[in-house]
Coordinates of C-alpha atoms in Angstrom, one line a residue:
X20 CA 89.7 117.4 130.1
X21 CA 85.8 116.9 130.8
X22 CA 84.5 118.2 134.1
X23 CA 81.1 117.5 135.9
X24 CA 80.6 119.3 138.8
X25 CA 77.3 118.0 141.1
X26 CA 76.0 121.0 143.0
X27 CA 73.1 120.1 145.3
X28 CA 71.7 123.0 147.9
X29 CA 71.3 122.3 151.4
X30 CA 73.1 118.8 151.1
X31 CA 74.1 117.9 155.0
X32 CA 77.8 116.6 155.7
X33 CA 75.8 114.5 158.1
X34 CA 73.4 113.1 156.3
X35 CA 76.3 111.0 153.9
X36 CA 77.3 108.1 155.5
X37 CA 81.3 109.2 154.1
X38 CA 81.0 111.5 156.6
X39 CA 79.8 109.8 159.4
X40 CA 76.2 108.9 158.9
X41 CA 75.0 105.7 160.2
X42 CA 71.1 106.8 160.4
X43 CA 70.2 105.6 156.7
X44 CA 72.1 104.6 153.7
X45 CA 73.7 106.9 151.0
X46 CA 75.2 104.3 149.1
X47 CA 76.0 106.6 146.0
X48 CA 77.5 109.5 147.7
X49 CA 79.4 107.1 149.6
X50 CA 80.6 104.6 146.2
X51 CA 82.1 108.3 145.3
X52 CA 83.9 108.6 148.2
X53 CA 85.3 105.6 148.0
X54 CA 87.2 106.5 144.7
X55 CA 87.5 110.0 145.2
X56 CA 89.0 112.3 147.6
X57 CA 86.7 113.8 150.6
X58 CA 88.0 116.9 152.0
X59 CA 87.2 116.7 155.8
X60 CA 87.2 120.2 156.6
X61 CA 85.5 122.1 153.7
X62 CA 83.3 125.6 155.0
X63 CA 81.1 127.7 153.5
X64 CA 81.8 131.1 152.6
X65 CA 79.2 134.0 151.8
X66 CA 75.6 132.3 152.5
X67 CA 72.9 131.6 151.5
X68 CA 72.2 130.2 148.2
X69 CA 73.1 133.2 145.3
X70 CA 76.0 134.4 147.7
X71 CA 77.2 131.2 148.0
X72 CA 77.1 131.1 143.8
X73 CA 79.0 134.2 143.5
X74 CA 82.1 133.2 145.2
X75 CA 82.1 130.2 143.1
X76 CA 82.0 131.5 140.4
X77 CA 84.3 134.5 141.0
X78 CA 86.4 133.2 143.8
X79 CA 85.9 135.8 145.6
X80 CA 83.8 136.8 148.9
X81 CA 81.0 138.0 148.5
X82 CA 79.3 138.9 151.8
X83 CA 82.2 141.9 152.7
X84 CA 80.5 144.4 150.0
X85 CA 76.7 143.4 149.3
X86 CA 74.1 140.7 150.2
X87 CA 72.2 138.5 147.5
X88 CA 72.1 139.8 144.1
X89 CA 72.8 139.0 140.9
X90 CA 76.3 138.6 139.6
X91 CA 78.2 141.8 138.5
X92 CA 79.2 143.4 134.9
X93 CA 83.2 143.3 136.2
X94 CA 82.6 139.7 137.9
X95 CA 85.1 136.9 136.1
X96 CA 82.5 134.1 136.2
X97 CA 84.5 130.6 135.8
X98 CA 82.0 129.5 133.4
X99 CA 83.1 132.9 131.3
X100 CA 86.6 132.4 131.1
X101 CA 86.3 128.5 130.4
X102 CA 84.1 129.4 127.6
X103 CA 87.0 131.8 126.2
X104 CA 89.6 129.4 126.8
X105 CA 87.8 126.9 124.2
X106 CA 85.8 125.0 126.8
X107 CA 82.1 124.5 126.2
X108 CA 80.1 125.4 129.6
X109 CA 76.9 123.8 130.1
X110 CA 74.2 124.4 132.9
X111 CA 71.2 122.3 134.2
X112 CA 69.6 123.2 136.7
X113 CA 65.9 123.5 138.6
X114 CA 67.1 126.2 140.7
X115 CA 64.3 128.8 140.1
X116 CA 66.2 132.0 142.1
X117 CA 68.4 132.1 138.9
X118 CA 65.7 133.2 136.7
X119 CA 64.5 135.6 139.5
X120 CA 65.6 139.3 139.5
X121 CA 68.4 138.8 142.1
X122 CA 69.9 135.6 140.4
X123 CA 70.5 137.2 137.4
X124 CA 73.5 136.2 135.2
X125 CA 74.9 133.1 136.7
X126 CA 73.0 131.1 134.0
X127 CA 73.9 133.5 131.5
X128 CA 77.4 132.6 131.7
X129 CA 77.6 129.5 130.4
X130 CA 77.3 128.9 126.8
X131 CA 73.9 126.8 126.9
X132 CA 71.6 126.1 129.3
X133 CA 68.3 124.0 130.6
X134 CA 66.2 125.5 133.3
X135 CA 63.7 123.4 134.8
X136 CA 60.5 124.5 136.0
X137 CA 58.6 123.5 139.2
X138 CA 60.9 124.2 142.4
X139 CA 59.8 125.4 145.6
X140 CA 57.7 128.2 144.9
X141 CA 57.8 128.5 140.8
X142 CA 54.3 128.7 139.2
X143 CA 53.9 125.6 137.0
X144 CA 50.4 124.8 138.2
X145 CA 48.4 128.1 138.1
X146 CA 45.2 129.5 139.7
X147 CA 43.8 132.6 139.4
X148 CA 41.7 131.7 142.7
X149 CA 44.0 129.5 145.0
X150 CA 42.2 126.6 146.4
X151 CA 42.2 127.4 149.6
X152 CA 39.6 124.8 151.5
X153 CA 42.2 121.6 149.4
X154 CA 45.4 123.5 150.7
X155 CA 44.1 123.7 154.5
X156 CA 42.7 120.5 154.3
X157 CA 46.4 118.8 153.5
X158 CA 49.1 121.2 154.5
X159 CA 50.1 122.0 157.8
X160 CA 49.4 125.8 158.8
X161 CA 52.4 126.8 160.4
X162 CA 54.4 125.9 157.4
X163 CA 51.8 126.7 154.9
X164 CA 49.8 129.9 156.4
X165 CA 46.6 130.8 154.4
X166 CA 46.5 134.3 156.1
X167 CA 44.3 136.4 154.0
X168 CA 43.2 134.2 151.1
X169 CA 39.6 133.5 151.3
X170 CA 38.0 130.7 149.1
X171 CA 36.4 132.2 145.8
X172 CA 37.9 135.3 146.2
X173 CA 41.5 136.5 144.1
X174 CA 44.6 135.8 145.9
X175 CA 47.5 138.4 144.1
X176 CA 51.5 138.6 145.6
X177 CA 50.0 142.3 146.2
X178 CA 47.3 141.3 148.9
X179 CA 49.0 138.9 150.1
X180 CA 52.8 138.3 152.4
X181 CA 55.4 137.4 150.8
X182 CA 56.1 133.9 153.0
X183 CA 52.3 132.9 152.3
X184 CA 52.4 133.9 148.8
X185 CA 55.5 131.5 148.1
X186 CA 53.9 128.6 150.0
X187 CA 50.7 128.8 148.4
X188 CA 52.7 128.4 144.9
X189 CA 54.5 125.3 146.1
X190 CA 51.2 123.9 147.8
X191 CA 49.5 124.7 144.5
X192 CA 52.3 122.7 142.7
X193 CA 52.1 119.4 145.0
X194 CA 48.0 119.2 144.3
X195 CA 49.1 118.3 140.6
X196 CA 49.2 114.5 140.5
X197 CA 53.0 113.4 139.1
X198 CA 55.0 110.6 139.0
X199 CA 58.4 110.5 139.8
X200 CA 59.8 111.4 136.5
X201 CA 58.2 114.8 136.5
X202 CA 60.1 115.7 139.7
X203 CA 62.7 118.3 139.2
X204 CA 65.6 116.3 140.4
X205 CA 64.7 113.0 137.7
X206 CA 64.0 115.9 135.4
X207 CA 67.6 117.6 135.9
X208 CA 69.4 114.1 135.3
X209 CA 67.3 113.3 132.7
X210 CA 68.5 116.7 130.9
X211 CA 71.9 116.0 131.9
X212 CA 71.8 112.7 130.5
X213 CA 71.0 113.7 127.0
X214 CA 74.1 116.3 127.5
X215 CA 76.3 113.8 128.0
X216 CA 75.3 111.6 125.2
X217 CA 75.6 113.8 123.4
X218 CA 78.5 115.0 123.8
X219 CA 80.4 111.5 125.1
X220 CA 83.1 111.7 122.1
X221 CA 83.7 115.9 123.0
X222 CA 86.3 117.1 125.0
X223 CA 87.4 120.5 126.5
X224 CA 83.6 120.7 128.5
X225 CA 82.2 121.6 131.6
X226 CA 78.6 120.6 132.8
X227 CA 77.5 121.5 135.8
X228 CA 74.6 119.4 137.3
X229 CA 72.7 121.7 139.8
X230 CA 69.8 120.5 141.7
X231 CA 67.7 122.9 144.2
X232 CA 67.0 119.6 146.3
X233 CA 67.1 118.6 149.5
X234 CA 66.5 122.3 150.3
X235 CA 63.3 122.6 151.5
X236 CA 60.5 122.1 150.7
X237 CA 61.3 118.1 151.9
X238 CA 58.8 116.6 148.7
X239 CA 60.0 113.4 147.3
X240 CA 58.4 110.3 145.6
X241 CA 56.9 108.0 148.0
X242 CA 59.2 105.2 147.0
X243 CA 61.8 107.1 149.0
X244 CA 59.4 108.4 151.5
X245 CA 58.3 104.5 153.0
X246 CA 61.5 103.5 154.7
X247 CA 61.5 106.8 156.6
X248 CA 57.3 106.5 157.7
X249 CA 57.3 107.8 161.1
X250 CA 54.0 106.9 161.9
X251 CA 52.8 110.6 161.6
X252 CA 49.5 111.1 160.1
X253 CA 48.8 114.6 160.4
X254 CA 48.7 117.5 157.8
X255 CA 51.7 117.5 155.6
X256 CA 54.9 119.2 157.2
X257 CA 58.1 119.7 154.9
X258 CA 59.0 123.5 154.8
X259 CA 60.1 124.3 158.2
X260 CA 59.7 128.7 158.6
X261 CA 63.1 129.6 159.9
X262 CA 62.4 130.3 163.5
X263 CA 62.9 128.5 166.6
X264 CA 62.0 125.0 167.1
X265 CA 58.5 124.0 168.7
X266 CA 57.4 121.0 167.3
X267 CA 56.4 117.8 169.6
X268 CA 59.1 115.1 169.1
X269 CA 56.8 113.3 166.4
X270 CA 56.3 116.1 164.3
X271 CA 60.3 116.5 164.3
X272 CA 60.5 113.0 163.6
X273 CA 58.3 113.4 160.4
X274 CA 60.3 116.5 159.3
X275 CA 63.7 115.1 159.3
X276 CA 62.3 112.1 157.7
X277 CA 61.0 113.8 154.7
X278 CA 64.4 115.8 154.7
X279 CA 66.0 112.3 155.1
X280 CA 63.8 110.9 151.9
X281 CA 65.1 114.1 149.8
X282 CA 68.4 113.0 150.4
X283 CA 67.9 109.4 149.4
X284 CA 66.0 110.5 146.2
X285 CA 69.1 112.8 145.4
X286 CA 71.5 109.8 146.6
X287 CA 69.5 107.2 143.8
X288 CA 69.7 109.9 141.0
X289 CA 73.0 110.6 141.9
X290 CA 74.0 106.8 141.2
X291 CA 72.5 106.8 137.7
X292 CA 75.7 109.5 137.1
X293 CA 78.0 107.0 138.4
X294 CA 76.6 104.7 136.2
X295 CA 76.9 106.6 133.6
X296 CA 81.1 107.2 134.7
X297 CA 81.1 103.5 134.8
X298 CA 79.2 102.7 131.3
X299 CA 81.0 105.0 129.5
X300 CA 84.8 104.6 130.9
X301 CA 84.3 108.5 132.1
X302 CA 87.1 107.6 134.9
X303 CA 89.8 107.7 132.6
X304 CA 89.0 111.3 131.2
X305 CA 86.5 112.9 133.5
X306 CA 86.6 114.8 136.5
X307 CA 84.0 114.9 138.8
X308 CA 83.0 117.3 141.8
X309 CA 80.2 117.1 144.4
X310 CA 79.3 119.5 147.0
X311 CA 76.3 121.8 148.5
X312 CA 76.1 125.2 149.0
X313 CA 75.2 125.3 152.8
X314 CA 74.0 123.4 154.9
X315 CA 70.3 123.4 157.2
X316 CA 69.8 123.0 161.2
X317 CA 66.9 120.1 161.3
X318 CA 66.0 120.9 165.1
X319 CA 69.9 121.0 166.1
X320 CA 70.6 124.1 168.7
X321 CA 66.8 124.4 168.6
X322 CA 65.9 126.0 165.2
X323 CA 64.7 125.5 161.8
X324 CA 66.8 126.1 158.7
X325 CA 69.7 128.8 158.4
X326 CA 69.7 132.6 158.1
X327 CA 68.5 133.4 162.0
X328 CA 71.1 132.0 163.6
X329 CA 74.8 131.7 163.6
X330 CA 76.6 129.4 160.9
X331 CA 76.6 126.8 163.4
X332 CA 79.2 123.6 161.7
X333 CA 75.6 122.1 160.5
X334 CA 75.1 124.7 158.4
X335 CA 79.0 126.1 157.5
X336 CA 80.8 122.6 157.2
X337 CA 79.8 121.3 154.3
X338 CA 80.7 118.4 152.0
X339 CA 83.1 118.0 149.0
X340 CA 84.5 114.9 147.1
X341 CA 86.9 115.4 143.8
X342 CA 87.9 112.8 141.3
X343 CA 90.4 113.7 139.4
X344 CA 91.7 111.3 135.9
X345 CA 95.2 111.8 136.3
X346 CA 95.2 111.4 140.1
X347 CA 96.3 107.8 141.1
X348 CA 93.5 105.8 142.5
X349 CA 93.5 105.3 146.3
X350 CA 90.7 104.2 148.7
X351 CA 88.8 106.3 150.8
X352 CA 91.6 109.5 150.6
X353 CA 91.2 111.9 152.8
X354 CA 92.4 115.6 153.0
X355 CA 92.1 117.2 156.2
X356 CA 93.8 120.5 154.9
X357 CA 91.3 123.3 155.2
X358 CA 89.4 124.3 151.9
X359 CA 85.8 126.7 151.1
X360 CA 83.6 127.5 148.5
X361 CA 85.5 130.3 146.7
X362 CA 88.5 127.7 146.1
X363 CA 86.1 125.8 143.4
X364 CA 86.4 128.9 141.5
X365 CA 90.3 128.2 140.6
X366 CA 89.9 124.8 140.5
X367 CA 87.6 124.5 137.8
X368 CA 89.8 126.7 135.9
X369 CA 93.2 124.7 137.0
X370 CA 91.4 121.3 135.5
X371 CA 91.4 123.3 132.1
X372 CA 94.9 124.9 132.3
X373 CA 93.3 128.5 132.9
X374 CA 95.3 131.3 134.7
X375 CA 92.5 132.7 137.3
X376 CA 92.5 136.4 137.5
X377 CA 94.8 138.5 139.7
X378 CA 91.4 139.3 142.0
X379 CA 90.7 135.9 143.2
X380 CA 91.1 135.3 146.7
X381 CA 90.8 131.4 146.9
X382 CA 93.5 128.0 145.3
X383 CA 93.0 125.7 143.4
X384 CA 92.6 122.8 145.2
X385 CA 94.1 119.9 142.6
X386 CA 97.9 119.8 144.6
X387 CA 95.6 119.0 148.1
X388 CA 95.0 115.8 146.1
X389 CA 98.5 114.9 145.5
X390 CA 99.3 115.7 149.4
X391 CA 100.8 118.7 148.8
X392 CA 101.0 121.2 151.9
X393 CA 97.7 123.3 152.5
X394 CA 97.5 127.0 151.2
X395 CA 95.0 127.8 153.9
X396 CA 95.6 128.5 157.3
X397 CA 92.0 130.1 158.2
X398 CA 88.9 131.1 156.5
X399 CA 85.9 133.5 156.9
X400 CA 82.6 133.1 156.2
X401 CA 79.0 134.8 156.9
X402 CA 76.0 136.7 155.4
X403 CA 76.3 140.4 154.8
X404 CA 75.5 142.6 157.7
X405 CA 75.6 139.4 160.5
X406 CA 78.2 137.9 162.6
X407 CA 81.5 137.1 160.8
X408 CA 82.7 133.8 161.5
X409 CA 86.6 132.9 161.6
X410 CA 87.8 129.0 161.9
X411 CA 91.0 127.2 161.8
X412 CA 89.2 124.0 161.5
X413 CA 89.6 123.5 165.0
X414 CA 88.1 126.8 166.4
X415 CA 85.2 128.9 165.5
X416 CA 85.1 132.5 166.2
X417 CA 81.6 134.6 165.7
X418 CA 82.2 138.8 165.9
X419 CA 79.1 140.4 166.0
X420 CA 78.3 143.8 164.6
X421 CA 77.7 146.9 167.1
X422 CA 74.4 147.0 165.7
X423 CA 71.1 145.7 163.8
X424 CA 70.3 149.0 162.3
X425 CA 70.6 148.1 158.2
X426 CA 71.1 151.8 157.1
X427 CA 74.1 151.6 159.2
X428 CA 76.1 149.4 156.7
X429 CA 75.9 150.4 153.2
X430 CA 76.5 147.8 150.5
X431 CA 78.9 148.0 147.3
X432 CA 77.0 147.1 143.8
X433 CA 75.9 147.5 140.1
X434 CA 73.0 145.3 140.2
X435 CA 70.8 146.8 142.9
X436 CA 68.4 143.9 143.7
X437 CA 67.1 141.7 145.7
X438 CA 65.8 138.1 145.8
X439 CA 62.9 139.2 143.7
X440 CA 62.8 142.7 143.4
X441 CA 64.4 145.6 142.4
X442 CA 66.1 148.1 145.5
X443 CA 63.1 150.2 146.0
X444 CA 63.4 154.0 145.0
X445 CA 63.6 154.8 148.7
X446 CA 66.8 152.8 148.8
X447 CA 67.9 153.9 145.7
X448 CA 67.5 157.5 147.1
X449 CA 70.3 157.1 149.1
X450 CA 73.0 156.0 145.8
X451 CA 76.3 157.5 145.7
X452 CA 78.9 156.8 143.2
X453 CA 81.8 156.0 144.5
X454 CA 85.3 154.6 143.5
X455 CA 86.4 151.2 142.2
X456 CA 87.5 148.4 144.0
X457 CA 90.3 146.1 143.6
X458 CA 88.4 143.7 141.9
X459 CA 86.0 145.9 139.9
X460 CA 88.2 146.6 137.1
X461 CA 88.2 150.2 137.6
X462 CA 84.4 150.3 137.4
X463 CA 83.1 152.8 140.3
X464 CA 80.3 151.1 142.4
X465 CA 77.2 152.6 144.0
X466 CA 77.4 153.1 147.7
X467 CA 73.7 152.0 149.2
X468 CA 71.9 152.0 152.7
X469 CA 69.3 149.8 153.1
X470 CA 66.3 151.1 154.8
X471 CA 65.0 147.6 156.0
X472 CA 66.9 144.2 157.0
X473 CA 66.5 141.5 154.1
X474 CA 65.8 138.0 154.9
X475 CA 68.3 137.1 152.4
X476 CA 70.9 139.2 154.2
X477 CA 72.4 138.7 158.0
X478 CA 71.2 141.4 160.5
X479 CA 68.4 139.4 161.4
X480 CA 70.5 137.3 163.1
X481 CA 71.5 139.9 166.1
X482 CA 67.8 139.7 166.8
X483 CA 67.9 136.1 168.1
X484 CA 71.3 136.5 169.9
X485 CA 72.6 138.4 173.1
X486 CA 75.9 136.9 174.1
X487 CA 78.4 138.8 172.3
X488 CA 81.3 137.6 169.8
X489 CA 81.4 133.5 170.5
X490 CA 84.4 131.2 170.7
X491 CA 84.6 127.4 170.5
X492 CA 87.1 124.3 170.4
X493 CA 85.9 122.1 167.8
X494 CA 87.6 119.3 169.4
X495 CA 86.2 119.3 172.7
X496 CA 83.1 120.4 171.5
X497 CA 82.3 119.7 167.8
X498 CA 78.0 120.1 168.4
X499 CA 78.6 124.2 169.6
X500 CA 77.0 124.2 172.7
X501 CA 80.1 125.2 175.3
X502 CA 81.8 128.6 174.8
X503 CA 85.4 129.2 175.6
X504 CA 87.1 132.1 176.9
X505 CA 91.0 131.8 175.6
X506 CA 92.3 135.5 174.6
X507 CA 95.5 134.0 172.2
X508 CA 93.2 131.9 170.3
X509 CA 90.9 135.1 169.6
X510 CA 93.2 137.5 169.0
X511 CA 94.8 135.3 166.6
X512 CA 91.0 134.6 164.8
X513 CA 90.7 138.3 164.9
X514 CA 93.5 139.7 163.4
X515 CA 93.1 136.4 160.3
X516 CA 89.3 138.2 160.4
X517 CA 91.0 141.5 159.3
X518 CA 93.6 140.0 157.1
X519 CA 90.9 138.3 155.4
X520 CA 88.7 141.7 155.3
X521 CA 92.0 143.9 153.4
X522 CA 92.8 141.0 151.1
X523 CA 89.1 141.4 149.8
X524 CA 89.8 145.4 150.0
X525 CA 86.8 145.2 152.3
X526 CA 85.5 148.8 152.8
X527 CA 86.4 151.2 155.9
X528 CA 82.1 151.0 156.7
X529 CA 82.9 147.1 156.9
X530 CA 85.4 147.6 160.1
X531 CA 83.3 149.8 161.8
X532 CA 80.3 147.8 161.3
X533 CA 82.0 145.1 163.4
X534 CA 84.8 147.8 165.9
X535 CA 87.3 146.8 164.1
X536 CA 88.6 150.2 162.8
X537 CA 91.9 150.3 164.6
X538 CA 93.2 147.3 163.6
X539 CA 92.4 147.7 159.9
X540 CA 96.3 148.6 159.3
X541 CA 98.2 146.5 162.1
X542 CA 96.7 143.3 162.2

């Protein structure tokens, strides 16, 4: 068996006309679906992007013991045990928060790999002293603030916050004249390409194909950018902060339009892989997987991005196409069966004939494809420290903590880090050492309070909400804006909330975090 597996970041189900868009063409993503199977109702699970990574590649959740970091020294990465079954593992990827402290390892797990440089705020184009007067001059302040650097004078991460600092790397990078083939996305297919030739006669490999696009910022080539001109002739806008949206109806316009040309850009270099299938009879021997991480709110329930809000379906309902060789070929299959993130994990491994470990939480998702009966009657998902959310796939359920404070929910880890740093010493003050879980293969863990809320993690979120724990009906209401009060349906998403929390031997911090205590035995 030969495996591809296509993981974009911040890929909207709605933005593939498979699942529903008619507001401009994604003729590639869509040829796909039209051979493979689409999974209706596939979810998120831990979120954002390196949460999202760990539980596929442990198939586990992630969120119920630690925020982002990087992968574990017990963690039973996929790519690891395909690698020790005799399967060569092979990752290419732009995705610069591997090669930052908190991404640590996920790369390393594969056998080889090809990192390319130039992603949202990576350094490729460097200046001691920013050009500030060029950057005000052609980027819009509110998504690219120059607070505190002064022209002539030295601009360091130390003098400077860490949102302008990241945006003044990625402006820096888009003042480099390029053509198309030096963008990351040509740049990843183009590496992928030459894996593939390479290895075209091989079997028993895995390559996974992982672009950081259409997450933000929205910067493609113009030739996708002209059929989405919206007229707007302003300073450039195309990295949204994650706050609330203020924008005049043309500025969203010009937003979702660049988004929309991201898409498209991914969409075209997407087809060159199918191509590929086609040119080389891959069909016959080769699976192939697409899906995203998470998705992003583009002005929808009126806010920017993810991470400040609740995993509203834009951002937790997420797309997922297989094709499978040995599957008989049918049009435009559908599985409605409820799937997430973490059930990639045994998949992969089920395509090679590999026995996941006794820890993993998710199923394989190959006997969906031959109609077999769903293994999954409810799922959670969230971000450490915010609102759990429980679905059915026809109801969503947010519980929200009893509080914001971050000391008041200590995480579980080995790798004390966080996006880019290090756990400072004052956090690191606070370590105990305590006993293993069930998945940490008897390897105590260190017991940490945070003494700030991380952007990266899910506390933030109470700060934008007031309306307590959240229900609604999918069917009568699939865009979220109409809660419903029905006490069977909650208590049911409640008590598959705490069966979910003691199958991942959640800690006893976990339920008190969210008053859920007494039911951590009886539900």
């Amino acid at each position: 068996m030969r495996t591809i597996f296509v993981l974009f970041d911040s890929l909207n189900r709605s933005a593939l006309g498979a699942f529903g868009n008619t507001g401009f063409p994604t003729p590639n993503f869509d040829r796909l679906a039209r051979r493979a199977v689409t999974f209706d109702t596939h979810y998120a699970g831990s979120l954002p992007c390196m949460p999202a990574r760990r539980d596929m590649h442990t198939g586990r959740l992630n969120f119920t013991h630690r925020p982002w970091g990087p992968l574990e020294p017990f963690d039973n990465s996929y790519a690891e045990l395909l690698s020790a079954a005799g399967v060569y593992t092979h990752l290419v990827s732009d995705h610069q928060h591997y090669f930052e402290s908190g991404g640590w390892g996920y790369a390393q797990a594969f056998d080889s790999w090809d990192f390319i440089r130039g992603q949202e705020n990576d350094p490729v184009a460097v200046f001691a002293v920013p050009p500030v007067e060029r950057i005000r001059q052609l980027f819009d302040p509110r998504h690219y603030p120059t607070d505190g650097m002064e022209p002539g004078r030295t601009a360091t991460r130390r003098t400077l916050s860490k949102n302008v600092w990241k945006r003044s790397r990625h402006a820096i990078n888009r003042l480099e004249v390029r053509e198309e083939d030096d963008f990351p996305t040509a740049q990843c297919f183009r590496q992928a390409f030459d894996f593939l030739d390479r290895n075209r006669d091989s079997d028993d490999w895995f390559l996974q194909i992982e672009c950081f696009d259409p997450h933000e910022p929205f910067d493609a080539p113009e030739r996708f950018k002209t059929p989405f001109d919206t007229g707007y002739n302003g300073p450039i806008l195309d990295w949204p902060l994650y706050e609330k949206c203020t924008n005049s109806s043309e500025e969203i316009a010009e937003i979702r339009g660049n988004y929309a040309a991201l898409v498209s850009m991914c969409d075209a270099y997407f087809g060159k892989l199918l191509d590929w299938m086609d040119k080389n009879d891959a069909w016959a021997d080769t699976a192939l997987i697409l899906t995203t991480d998470h998705g992003y709110l583009l002005g929808e329930h009126e806010w920017w991005a993810k991470n400040r809000m609740p995993y509203y379906e834009e951002i937790s309902h997420i797309p997922l196409m297989i094709w499978h060789p040995e599957m008989p070929r049918r049009t435009d299959a559908r599985v409605t069966a409820l799937t997430q993130t973490v059930d990639l994990m045994p998949t992969f491994l089920d395509l090679h004939g590999v026995i996941p470990p006794a820890e993993v939480r998710a199923h394989s998702l190959l006997p969906l494809l031959h109609g077999d009966n769903p293994q999954r009657e409810t799922a959670i998902l969230g971000m450490f420290g915010g609102p759990i959310c429980a679905t059915d796939g026809r109801y969503t359920y947010f519980r929200f903590p009893e509080t914001g404070d971050p000391s008041a929910l200590p995480l579980y880890t080995l790798m004390p880090s966080q996006m880019e740093e290090l756990f400072s010493v004052r956090d690191l003050s606070t370590a105990e050492l305590v006993e293993a879980f069930d998945f940490s293969q008897g390897a105590p863990l260190l017991r940490i309070r945070l003494s700030e809320k991380l952007g990266e993690a899910g506390m933030g979120i109470l700060d934008n909400w007031d309306d307590g724990h959240v229900l609604y009906d999918l069917r009568t209401d699939p865009g979220q804006t109409r809660p419903i009060e029905d006490p069977q349906v909650e208590a049911r998403l409640l008590d598959a909330i705490c069966a979910h929390l003691r199958a991942h031997d959640a800690p006893r911090d976990l339920y008190d975090h969210y008053a859920l205590t007494d039911r951590m035995a009886t539900s």
